[in-house]
PDB file of C-alpha atoms and ligand atoms in Angstrom:
ATOM      1  CA  MET A   1      64.311  75.037 -69.473  1.00 51.00           C
ATOM      2  CA  ARG A   2      60.905  75.954 -68.142  1.00 55.00           C
ATOM      3  CA  GLN A   3      61.744  75.239 -64.529  1.00 55.00           C
ATOM      4  CA  MET A   4      64.830  77.397 -64.594  1.00 53.00           C
ATOM      5  CA  ALA A   5      62.928  80.188 -66.310  1.00 59.00           C
ATOM      6  CA  ASP A   6      60.290  80.004 -63.569  1.00 57.00           C
ATOM      7  CA  VAL A   7      62.866  80.212 -60.817  1.00 57.00           C
ATOM      8  CA  ASN A   8      64.718  83.029 -62.500  1.00 59.00           C
ATOM      9  CA  ALA A   9      61.492  84.950 -63.010  1.00 61.00           C
ATOM     10  CA  ALA A  10      60.562  84.438 -59.375  1.00 55.00           C
ATOM     11  CA  ILE A  11      63.967  85.585 -58.202  1.00 53.00           C
ATOM     12  CA  ALA A  12      63.921  88.634 -60.454  1.00 56.00           C
ATOM     13  CA  SER A  13      60.444  89.645 -59.317  1.00 53.00           C
ATOM     14  CA  PRO A  14      60.430  92.857 -57.289  1.00 47.00           C
ATOM     15  CA  ASP A  15      57.727  91.226 -55.148  1.00 47.00           C
ATOM     16  CA  PHE A  16      60.190  88.638 -53.977  1.00 48.00           C
ATOM     17  CA  THR A  17      61.138  90.479 -50.854  1.00 42.00           C
ATOM     18  CA  THR A  18      57.664  91.317 -49.685  1.00 37.00           C
ATOM     19  CA  VAL A  19      57.408  88.224 -47.533  1.00 40.00           C
ATOM     20  CA  PHE A  20      60.750  89.042 -46.002  1.00 40.00           C
ATOM     21  CA  SER A  21      62.579  92.018 -44.720  1.00 38.00           C
ATOM     22  CA  PRO A  22      62.945  94.601 -47.482  1.00 36.00           C
ATOM     23  CA  LEU A  23      66.138  94.664 -49.462  1.00 38.00           C
ATOM     24  CA  ASP A  24      68.213  97.778 -49.114  1.00 41.00           C
ATOM     25  CA  SER A  25      68.478  99.002 -52.684  1.00 38.00           C
ATOM     26  CA  ALA A  26      72.061 100.139 -52.119  1.00 38.00           C
ATOM     27  CA  ASP A  27      72.844  96.505 -51.347  1.00 41.00           C
ATOM     28  CA  ALA A  28      70.933  95.121 -54.282  1.00 41.00           C
ATOM     29  CA  GLU A  29      73.876  93.106 -55.502  1.00 43.00           C
ATOM     30  CA  LEU A  30      75.027  91.394 -52.404  1.00 44.00           C
ATOM     31  CA  SER A  31      76.517  88.268 -53.872  1.00 41.00           C
ATOM     32  CA  ASP A  32      79.989  89.210 -52.645  1.00 44.00           C
ATOM     33  CA  ARG A  33      78.813  90.357 -49.299  1.00 46.00           C
ATOM     34  CA  VAL A  34      80.382  88.986 -46.185  1.00 49.00           C
ATOM     35  CA  ALA A  35      77.901  88.981 -43.340  1.00 51.00           C
ATOM     36  CA  PRO A  36      78.755  91.645 -40.817  1.00 54.00           C
ATOM     37  CA  ARG A  37      80.256  90.565 -37.565  1.00 65.00           C
ATOM     38  CA  ASP A  38      80.039  93.806 -35.731  1.00 69.00           C
ATOM     39  CA  PRO A  39      81.101  93.781 -32.160  1.00 73.00           C
ATOM     40  CA  GLY A  40      78.044  93.071 -30.077  1.00 82.00           C
ATOM     41  CA  VAL A  41      76.271  90.981 -32.712  1.00 88.00           C
ATOM     42  CA  GLU A  42      75.428  87.643 -31.136  1.00 92.00           C
ATOM     43  CA  PRO A  43      75.867  84.515 -33.205  1.00 96.00           C
ATOM     44  CA  VAL A  44      72.608  82.876 -34.224  1.00 96.00           C
ATOM     45  CA  ILE A  45      74.315  79.526 -33.630  1.00 97.00           C
ATOM     46  CA  LEU A  46      77.121  78.928 -31.178  1.00 97.00           C
ATOM     47  CA  MET A  47      78.650  75.524 -30.511  1.00 98.00           C
ATOM     48  CA  GLU A  48      81.412  74.951 -27.978  1.00 98.00           C
ATOM     49  CA  HIS A  49      83.046  71.576 -27.412  1.00 98.00           C
ATOM     50  CA  LEU A  50      79.860  70.030 -28.698  1.00 98.00           C
ATOM     51  CA  THR A  51      79.875  66.245 -28.739  1.00 98.00           C
ATOM     52  CA  LYS A  52      77.230  63.718 -29.684  1.00 98.00           C
ATOM     53  CA  VAL A  53      77.668  60.023 -29.023  1.00 98.00           C
ATOM     54  CA  TYR A  54      74.790  57.834 -30.191  1.00 98.00           C
ATOM     55  CA  ALA A  55      74.114  54.858 -27.927  1.00 96.00           C
ATOM     56  CA  ALA A  56      74.401  52.559 -30.946  1.00 96.00           C
ATOM     57  CA  GLN A  57      77.991  53.713 -31.574  1.00 95.00           C
ATOM     58  CA  PRO A  58      79.497  54.409 -28.144  1.00 96.00           C
ATOM     59  CA  ASN A  59      83.096  54.480 -29.367  1.00 95.00           C
ATOM     60  CA  LYS A  60      82.597  56.710 -32.371  1.00 96.00           C
ATOM     61  CA  PRO A  61      81.209  60.179 -31.663  1.00 98.00           C
ATOM     62  CA  ALA A  62      78.983  61.489 -34.467  1.00 98.00           C
ATOM     63  CA  LEU A  63      80.049  64.989 -33.399  1.00 98.00           C
ATOM     64  CA  ASP A  64      83.392  65.372 -31.691  1.00 98.00           C
ATOM     65  CA  ASP A  65      84.341  68.645 -29.991  1.00 98.00           C
ATOM     66  CA  ILE A  66      82.618  70.984 -32.458  1.00 98.00           C
ATOM     67  CA  ASN A  67      83.362  74.688 -32.028  1.00 98.00           C
ATOM     68  CA  LEU A  68      81.746  77.178 -34.343  1.00 96.00           C
ATOM     69  CA  ALA A  69      79.821  80.405 -34.498  1.00 97.00           C
ATOM     70  CA  ILE A  70      77.388  81.362 -37.242  1.00 97.00           C
ATOM     71  CA  TYR A  71      76.211  84.957 -37.368  1.00 96.00           C
ATOM     72  CA  PRO A  72      72.908  86.440 -38.539  1.00 96.00           C
ATOM     73  CA  GLY A  73      72.784  86.796 -42.304  1.00 95.00           C
ATOM     74  CA  GLU A  74      75.485  84.259 -43.110  1.00 96.00           C
ATOM     75  CA  PHE A  75      75.203  81.665 -45.870  1.00 96.00           C
ATOM     76  CA  VAL A  76      77.132  78.576 -44.821  1.00 97.00           C
ATOM     77  CA  PHE A  77      77.842  75.311 -46.588  1.00 96.00           C
ATOM     78  CA  LEU A  78      78.353  72.270 -44.416  1.00 96.00           C
ATOM     79  CA  VAL A  79      80.309  69.692 -46.380  1.00 94.00           C
ATOM     80  CA  GLY A  80      81.770  66.281 -45.715  1.00 93.00           C
ATOM     81  CA  HIS A  81      81.505  62.669 -46.736  1.00 92.00           C
ATOM     82  CA  SER A  82      78.515  60.567 -45.900  1.00 93.00           C
ATOM     83  CA  GLY A  83      78.710  59.751 -42.191  1.00 95.00           C
ATOM     84  CA  SER A  84      80.814  62.810 -41.305  1.00 95.00           C
ATOM     85  CA  GLY A  85      78.095  64.234 -39.046  1.00 97.00           C
ATOM     86  CA  LYS A  86      76.278  66.829 -41.194  1.00 97.00           C
ATOM     87  CA  THR A  87      72.757  65.608 -40.466  1.00 97.00           C
ATOM     88  CA  THR A  88      73.517  65.139 -36.780  1.00 98.00           C
ATOM     89  CA  LEU A  89      74.765  68.721 -36.590  1.00 98.00           C
ATOM     90  CA  LEU A  90      71.629  70.074 -38.299  1.00 98.00           C
ATOM     91  CA  ASN A  91      69.416  67.903 -36.110  1.00 97.00           C
ATOM     92  CA  THR A  92      71.180  69.309 -33.063  1.00 98.00           C
ATOM     93  CA  ILE A  93      70.210  72.824 -34.165  1.00 98.00           C
ATOM     94  CA  LEU A  94      66.575  71.679 -34.488  1.00 96.00           C
ATOM     95  CA  ARG A  95      66.912  69.876 -31.181  1.00 96.00           C
ATOM     96  CA  ASN A  96      65.870  66.632 -32.852  1.00 95.00           C
ATOM     97  CA  VAL A  97      69.116  65.358 -31.380  1.00 96.00           C
ATOM     98  CA  LYS A  98      70.212  66.115 -27.836  1.00 95.00           C
ATOM     99  CA  PRO A  99      73.985  66.547 -27.577  1.00 96.00           C
ATOM    100  CA  SER A 100      75.962  64.420 -25.142  1.00 97.00           C
ATOM    101  CA  SER A 101      78.109  67.270 -23.871  1.00 98.00           C
ATOM    102  CA  GLY A 102      79.287  70.755 -24.648  1.00 98.00           C
ATOM    103  CA  LYS A 103      77.336  73.879 -25.353  1.00 98.00           C
ATOM    104  CA  VAL A 104      74.915  74.837 -28.108  1.00 98.00           C
ATOM    105  CA  LEU A 105      73.037  78.096 -28.317  1.00 97.00           C
ATOM    106  CA  VAL A 106      70.485  78.734 -31.081  1.00 97.00           C
ATOM    107  CA  ALA A 107      68.962  82.200 -31.261  1.00 92.00           C
ATOM    108  CA  GLY A 108      70.195  82.767 -27.730  1.00 91.00           C
ATOM    109  CA  GLN A 109      68.568  79.631 -26.318  1.00 95.00           C
ATOM    110  CA  ASP A 110      70.669  77.066 -24.536  1.00 97.00           C
ATOM    111  CA  LEU A 111      69.649  73.769 -26.118  1.00 97.00           C
ATOM    112  CA  MET A 112      71.298  71.720 -23.369  1.00 96.00           C
ATOM    113  CA  ARG A 113      68.825  73.192 -20.910  1.00 96.00           C
ATOM    114  CA  ILE A 114      65.798  74.030 -23.020  1.00 96.00           C
ATOM    115  CA  LYS A 115      62.516  72.799 -21.582  1.00 95.00           C
ATOM    116  CA  ASN A 116      60.581  70.334 -23.718  1.00 95.00           C
ATOM    117  CA  ARG A 117      57.630  72.655 -23.945  1.00 95.00           C
ATOM    118  CA  ARG A 118      59.879  75.359 -25.425  1.00 95.00           C
ATOM    119  CA  ILE A 119      61.166  73.141 -28.247  1.00 95.00           C
ATOM    120  CA  PRO A 120      58.207  73.762 -30.583  1.00 92.00           C
ATOM    121  CA  PHE A 121      58.840  77.501 -30.291  1.00 92.00           C
ATOM    122  CA  LEU A 122      62.495  76.971 -31.147  1.00 94.00           C
ATOM    123  CA  ARG A 123      61.524  74.977 -34.226  1.00 93.00           C
ATOM    124  CA  ARG A 124      59.167  77.680 -35.412  1.00 91.00           C
ATOM    125  CA  GLN A 125      62.150  79.946 -35.816  1.00 93.00           C
ATOM    126  CA  ILE A 126      63.881  77.476 -38.091  1.00 96.00           C
ATOM    127  CA  GLY A 127      62.796  76.571 -41.598  1.00 95.00           C
ATOM    128  CA  ALA A 128      63.962  73.102 -42.626  1.00 95.00           C
ATOM    129  CA  VAL A 129      64.391  71.634 -46.113  1.00 95.00           C
ATOM    130  CA  PHE A 130      65.344  67.989 -46.633  1.00 92.00           C
ATOM    131  CA  GLN A 131      66.640  65.937 -49.517  1.00 91.00           C
ATOM    132  CA  ASP A 132      63.432  63.936 -49.804  1.00 90.00           C
ATOM    133  CA  TYR A 133      61.085  66.986 -49.683  1.00 89.00           C
ATOM    134  CA  LYS A 134      58.775  65.322 -47.117  1.00 90.00           C
ATOM    135  CA  LEU A 135      55.640  66.653 -48.797  1.00 96.00           C
ATOM    136  CA  LEU A 136      52.263  65.240 -47.849  1.00 96.00           C
ATOM    137  CA  PRO A 137      51.301  63.157 -50.888  1.00 96.00           C
ATOM    138  CA  ASN A 138      47.548  63.735 -50.694  1.00 97.00           C
ATOM    139  CA  LYS A 139      47.781  67.497 -50.390  1.00 97.00           C
ATOM    140  CA  THR A 140      48.306  69.992 -53.184  1.00 98.00           C
ATOM    141  CA  ALA A 141      51.272  72.362 -53.297  1.00 98.00           C
ATOM    142  CA  TYR A 142      49.013  75.021 -51.787  1.00 98.00           C
ATOM    143  CA  GLU A 143      47.763  72.714 -49.042  1.00 98.00           C
ATOM    144  CA  ASN A 144      51.258  71.517 -48.168  1.00 97.00           C
ATOM    145  CA  VAL A 145      52.401  75.076 -47.534  1.00 97.00           C
ATOM    146  CA  ALA A 146      49.141  76.095 -45.857  1.00 97.00           C
ATOM    147  CA  PHE A 147      49.398  73.113 -43.518  1.00 95.00           C
ATOM    148  CA  ALA A 148      52.661  74.463 -42.080  1.00 93.00           C
ATOM    149  CA  LEU A 149      50.849  77.648 -41.093  1.00 94.00           C
ATOM    150  CA  GLN A 150      47.721  75.856 -39.839  1.00 95.00           C
ATOM    151  CA  CYS A 151      49.911  73.801 -37.521  1.00 91.00           C
ATOM    152  CA  ILE A 152      51.121  76.907 -35.754  1.00 89.00           C
ATOM    153  CA  GLY A 153      47.639  78.380 -35.527  1.00 92.00           C
ATOM    154  CA  LYS A 154      47.843  81.142 -38.120  1.00 93.00           C
ATOM    155  CA  PRO A 155      44.485  82.686 -38.946  1.00 95.00           C
ATOM    156  CA  ARG A 156      42.857  81.643 -42.213  1.00 95.00           C
ATOM    157  CA  GLY A 157      43.150  85.136 -43.677  1.00 95.00           C
ATOM    158  CA  VAL A 158      46.903  85.159 -43.156  1.00 93.00           C
ATOM    159  CA  ILE A 159      47.177  81.736 -44.760  1.00 96.00           C
ATOM    160  CA  ARG A 160      45.116  82.778 -47.761  1.00 96.00           C
ATOM    161  CA  ALA A 161      47.327  85.807 -48.289  1.00 94.00           C
ATOM    162  CA  GLN A 162      50.756  84.322 -47.652  1.00 94.00           C
ATOM    163  CA  VAL A 163      50.573  80.908 -49.286  1.00 96.00           C
ATOM    164  CA  PRO A 164      49.935  82.049 -52.870  1.00 95.00           C
ATOM    165  CA  GLU A 165      52.534  84.753 -52.464  1.00 92.00           C
ATOM    166  CA  VAL A 166      55.282  82.445 -51.316  1.00 92.00           C
ATOM    167  CA  LEU A 167      54.425  79.875 -54.001  1.00 95.00           C
ATOM    168  CA  ARG A 168      54.642  82.563 -56.663  1.00 92.00           C
ATOM    169  CA  LEU A 169      57.984  83.600 -55.258  1.00 88.00           C
ATOM    170  CA  VAL A 170      59.433  80.128 -55.772  1.00 90.00           C
ATOM    171  CA  GLY A 171      58.034  80.085 -59.297  1.00 91.00           C
ATOM    172  CA  LEU A 172      55.045  77.828 -58.678  1.00 95.00           C
ATOM    173  CA  GLY A 173      52.213  80.302 -59.109  1.00 94.00           C
ATOM    174  CA  GLU A 174      50.683  78.138 -61.822  1.00 96.00           C
ATOM    175  CA  GLN A 175      51.027  74.837 -59.979  1.00 97.00           C
ATOM    176  CA  MET A 176      49.439  75.589 -56.637  1.00 97.00           C
ATOM    177  CA  ASP A 177      46.721  72.994 -57.142  1.00 98.00           C
ATOM    178  CA  SER A 178      49.038  70.221 -58.276  1.00 98.00           C
ATOM    179  CA  LEU A 179      49.626  67.181 -56.116  1.00 98.00           C
ATOM    180  CA  PRO A 180      53.262  66.273 -55.413  1.00 97.00           C
ATOM    181  CA  ASP A 181      53.263  63.394 -57.908  1.00 97.00           C
ATOM    182  CA  GLN A 182      52.165  65.811 -60.632  1.00 98.00           C
ATOM    183  CA  LEU A 183      55.277  67.920 -60.010  1.00 97.00           C
ATOM    184  CA  SER A 184      58.888  67.318 -61.028  1.00 95.00           C
ATOM    185  CA  GLY A 185      61.558  66.775 -58.384  1.00 94.00           C
ATOM    186  CA  GLY A 186      62.742  70.368 -58.669  1.00 94.00           C
ATOM    187  CA  GLU A 187      59.192  71.657 -58.331  1.00 95.00           C
ATOM    188  CA  GLN A 188      58.552  69.471 -55.285  1.00 96.00           C
ATOM    189  CA  GLN A 189      61.701  70.785 -53.674  1.00 94.00           C
ATOM    190  CA  ARG A 190      60.566  74.348 -54.374  1.00 95.00           C
ATOM    191  CA  VAL A 191      57.289  73.552 -52.581  1.00 96.00           C
ATOM    192  CA  SER A 192      59.325  72.399 -49.615  1.00 96.00           C
ATOM    193  CA  VAL A 193      61.419  75.590 -49.725  1.00 95.00           C
ATOM    194  CA  ALA A 194      58.176  77.605 -49.850  1.00 95.00           C
ATOM    195  CA  ARG A 195      56.850  75.656 -46.870  1.00 96.00           C
ATOM    196  CA  ALA A 196      60.075  76.232 -44.925  1.00 95.00           C
ATOM    197  CA  MET A 197      60.060  79.974 -45.512  1.00 92.00           C
ATOM    198  CA  VAL A 198      56.367  80.849 -45.413  1.00 93.00           C
ATOM    199  CA  ASN A 199      56.596  81.574 -41.709  1.00 88.00           C
ATOM    200  CA  ARG A 200      59.571  83.900 -42.339  1.00 88.00           C
ATOM    201  CA  PRO A 201      62.003  82.078 -40.073  1.00 93.00           C
ATOM    202  CA  PRO A 202      65.237  83.902 -39.362  1.00 94.00           C
ATOM    203  CA  LEU A 203      67.149  80.650 -39.900  1.00 97.00           C
ATOM    204  CA  LEU A 204      66.819  78.196 -42.782  1.00 97.00           C
ATOM    205  CA  ILE A 205      68.596  74.847 -42.631  1.00 97.00           C
ATOM    206  CA  CYS A 206      68.744  72.537 -45.609  1.00 96.00           C
ATOM    207  CA  ASP A 207      69.972  68.957 -45.520  1.00 96.00           C
ATOM    208  CA  GLU A 208      71.207  67.958 -48.989  1.00 94.00           C
ATOM    209  CA  PRO A 209      68.377  69.911 -50.627  1.00 94.00           C
ATOM    210  CA  THR A 210      69.647  69.185 -54.140  1.00 91.00           C
ATOM    211  CA  GLY A 211      70.706  65.608 -53.511  1.00 88.00           C
ATOM    212  CA  ASN A 212      67.979  64.176 -55.736  1.00 84.00           C
ATOM    213  CA  LEU A 213      68.004  66.815 -58.443  1.00 87.00           C
ATOM    214  CA  ASP A 214      69.705  67.367 -61.794  1.00 86.00           C
ATOM    215  CA  PRO A 215      72.574  69.865 -61.804  1.00 86.00           C
ATOM    216  CA  ALA A 216      70.643  72.568 -63.687  1.00 83.00           C
ATOM    217  CA  ILE A 217      67.679  72.282 -61.328  1.00 87.00           C
ATOM    218  CA  SER A 218      70.025  72.190 -58.331  1.00 88.00           C
ATOM    219  CA  LEU A 219      71.504  75.481 -59.424  1.00 88.00           C
ATOM    220  CA  GLY A 220      68.019  77.003 -59.470  1.00 88.00           C
ATOM    221  CA  ILE A 221      67.339  75.793 -55.922  1.00 89.00           C
ATOM    222  CA  MET A 222      70.712  77.112 -54.742  1.00 91.00           C
ATOM    223  CA  LYS A 223      70.064  80.506 -56.349  1.00 90.00           C
ATOM    224  CA  LEU A 224      66.710  80.577 -54.596  1.00 90.00           C
ATOM    225  CA  LEU A 225      68.393  79.870 -51.239  1.00 93.00           C
ATOM    226  CA  GLU A 226      70.937  82.582 -51.973  1.00 93.00           C
ATOM    227  CA  ARG A 227      68.169  85.034 -52.750  1.00 90.00           C
ATOM    228  CA  ILE A 228      66.419  84.156 -49.485  1.00 92.00           C
ATOM    229  CA  ASN A 229      69.736  84.734 -47.715  1.00 95.00           C
ATOM    230  CA  ARG A 230      70.004  88.191 -49.239  1.00 93.00           C
ATOM    231  CA  THR A 231      66.786  89.178 -47.532  1.00 90.00           C
ATOM    232  CA  GLY A 232      68.547  88.622 -44.200  1.00 93.00           C
ATOM    233  CA  THR A 233      67.753  84.985 -43.462  1.00 95.00           C
ATOM    234  CA  THR A 234      70.670  82.936 -42.164  1.00 97.00           C
ATOM    235  CA  VAL A 235      71.031  79.872 -44.391  1.00 97.00           C
ATOM    236  CA  ILE A 236      72.935  76.649 -43.659  1.00 97.00           C
ATOM    237  CA  VAL A 237      73.134  74.045 -46.417  1.00 97.00           C
ATOM    238  CA  ALA A 238      74.583  70.568 -45.948  1.00 96.00           C
ATOM    239  CA  THR A 239      75.697  69.214 -49.286  1.00 93.00           C
ATOM    240  CA  HIS A 240      78.037  66.836 -51.098  1.00 84.00           C
ATOM    241  CA  ASP A 241      77.962  68.996 -54.199  1.00 84.00           C
ATOM    242  CA  ARG A 242      81.548  70.093 -54.571  1.00 82.00           C
ATOM    243  CA  GLU A 243      80.987  72.013 -57.817  1.00 84.00           C
ATOM    244  CA  MET A 244      78.117  73.961 -56.331  1.00 87.00           C
ATOM    245  CA  VAL A 245      80.130  74.888 -53.262  1.00 91.00           C
ATOM    246  CA  ASP A 246      83.120  75.916 -55.352  1.00 88.00           C
ATOM    247  CA  SER A 247      80.969  78.058 -57.617  1.00 88.00           C
ATOM    248  CA  MET A 248      79.248  79.976 -54.813  1.00 90.00           C
ATOM    249  CA  HIS A 249      82.293  81.205 -52.826  1.00 90.00           C
ATOM    250  CA  ARG A 250      80.526  81.134 -49.505  1.00 94.00           C
ATOM    251  CA  ARG A 251      81.652  80.094 -46.068  1.00 95.00           C
ATOM    252  CA  VAL A 252      82.432  76.395 -45.977  1.00 95.00           C
ATOM    253  CA  ILE A 253      82.567  74.289 -42.831  1.00 96.00           C
ATOM    254  CA  ALA A 254      83.953  70.831 -43.552  1.00 94.00           C
ATOM    255  CA  LEU A 255      83.337  67.873 -41.255  1.00 95.00           C
ATOM    256  CA  GLU A 256      85.208  64.619 -41.105  1.00 95.00           C
ATOM    257  CA  GLY A 257      84.564  61.939 -38.525  1.00 96.00           C
ATOM    258  CA  GLY A 258      82.453  64.388 -36.521  1.00 98.00           C
ATOM    259  CA  ARG A 259      85.153  67.047 -36.334  1.00 98.00           C
ATOM    260  CA  VAL A 260      85.446  70.404 -38.070  1.00 97.00           C
ATOM    261  CA  ILE A 261      88.496  70.051 -40.296  1.00 95.00           C
ATOM    262  CA  ARG A 262      88.095  73.304 -42.212  1.00 94.00           C
ATOM    263  CA  ASP A 263      86.161  76.539 -41.750  1.00 94.00           C
ATOM    264  CA  GLN A 264      86.754  79.087 -44.479  1.00 90.00           C
ATOM    265  CA  GLU A 265      85.010  82.352 -45.109  1.00 86.00           C
ATOM    266  CA  ARG A 266      85.128  81.831 -48.870  1.00 80.00           C
ATOM    267  CA  GLY A 267      85.086  78.179 -49.790  1.00 67.00           C
ATOM    268  CA  GLY A 268      88.335  77.283 -51.481  1.00 47.00           C
ATOM    269  CA  TYR A 269      89.920  80.714 -51.056  1.00 29.00           C
ATOM    270  CA  GLY A 270      90.159  81.252 -47.350  1.00 33.00           C
ATOM    271  CA  ASN A 271      90.542  85.049 -47.461  1.00 34.00           C
ATOM    272  CA  TYR A 272      89.653  85.268 -43.821  1.00 32.00           C
ATOM    273  CA  GLY A 273      91.576  82.268 -42.588  1.00 35.00           C
ATOM    274  CA  THR A 274      90.011  79.954 -40.092  1.00 38.00           C
ATOM    275  CA  LEU A 275      87.955  80.823 -37.098  1.00 36.00           C
TER     276      LEU A 275
HETATM  277  P1  ADP B   1      76.046  62.719 -42.608  1.00 78.33           P
HETATM  278  O1  ADP B   1      74.757  63.469 -42.586  1.00 78.33           O
HETATM  279  O2  ADP B   1      77.256  63.572 -42.807  1.00 78.33           O
HETATM  280  O3  ADP B   1      76.017  61.571 -43.564  1.00 78.33           O
HETATM  281  P2  ADP B   1      75.217  61.648 -40.019  1.00 78.33           P
HETATM  282  O4  ADP B   1      75.076  62.748 -39.052  1.00 78.33           O
HETATM  283  O5  ADP B   1      73.992  61.076 -40.619  1.00 78.33           O
HETATM  284  O6  ADP B   1      76.262  62.081 -41.148  1.00 78.33           O
HETATM  285  O7  ADP B   1      76.004  60.460 -39.319  1.00 78.33           O
HETATM  286  C1  ADP B   1      77.166  60.651 -38.521  1.00 78.33           C
HETATM  287  C2  ADP B   1      77.498  59.360 -37.795  1.00 78.33           C
HETATM  288  O8  ADP B   1      76.504  59.093 -36.817  1.00 78.33           O
HETATM  289  C3  ADP B   1      77.546  58.122 -38.677  1.00 78.33           C
HETATM  290  O9  ADP B   1      78.554  57.270 -38.189  1.00 78.33           O
HETATM  291  C4  ADP B   1      76.191  57.522 -38.497  1.00 78.33           C
HETATM  292  O10 ADP B   1      76.236  56.131 -38.696  1.00 78.33           O
HETATM  293  C5  ADP B   1      75.870  57.848 -37.059  1.00 78.33           C
HETATM  294  N1  ADP B   1      74.437  58.034 -36.805  1.00 78.33           N
HETATM  295  C6  ADP B   1      73.612  58.927 -37.390  1.00 78.33           C
HETATM  296  N2  ADP B   1      72.375  58.865 -36.884  1.00 78.33           N
HETATM  297  C7  ADP B   1      72.404  57.874 -35.944  1.00 78.33           C
HETATM  298  C8  ADP B   1      71.440  57.311 -35.063  1.00 78.33           C
HETATM  299  N3  ADP B   1      70.182  57.764 -35.025  1.00 78.33           N
HETATM  300  N4  ADP B   1      71.840  56.313 -34.245  1.00 78.33           N
HETATM  301  C9  ADP B   1      73.100  55.866 -34.247  1.00 78.33           C
HETATM  302  N5  ADP B   1      74.067  56.353 -35.057  1.00 78.33           N
HETATM  303  C10 ADP B   1      73.730  57.340 -35.898  1.00 78.33           C
HETATM  304 MG1   MG B   2      73.127  63.354 -43.863  1.00 78.33          MG
END
């Protein structure tokens, strides 16, 4: 399949890491790595007794006493049925949603107290990928990614250098001038991954990024996210895709009715027990 070949070629490319922190060659095969939790390493996300009650549903918290810590470099799946609270939790990290009570720290910032004018700076540290890609329909792949950098005031020279590079890295070097409707679903999602990571955010959050894609294409997107994770980026992926989660053996946090019902270091195996 051409798309898969493109993704695999992009992932295999030694240039892949140039946009990110360099890979330590001794750690080249990190697929079994467990992110270090050395004493003194602060979690990139910390939630304590976090609760969100939407006004429209006063008797049914969307998040109910969430406690979790996610450390730099982790790859975490967030699973649960529709309505279990996955999107609300991710939107809390982006501060699109303000929690009702409890504590949430993201990259050391207290989101219960953060000033409105600081929120854009918070969001710049977080790449976000959504199920529906959210590409601008009248802009090419190149322009969609460039726009993300223009919005945060990056100089034109930086944009001209970084955009083609990141598009090549996701396997779209030949399709930079295509409009979204000239691209397949998998290609559009790779544009949105490129857009999310072009600013080299330390944290990448993905809300059902493969929800609209065929299984083979989904695997390519997941492998791309895993490769991004190996460069040091913390990655959180909300998904329904049980097979994908089972095949990747990563940390799995399961939500049900707004509560964490399972938190395992290796999805399905639980070598490290629960937090
Ligand atoms: P998931 O992403 O796991 O499907 P959501 O976070 O979207 O879960 O939803 C969790 C719960 O919060 C559901 O009961 C949903 O109906 C409710 N909810 C989500 N967004 C809103 C909103 N903006 N206003 C009111 N209720 C909401
Ligand atoms: Mg959702």
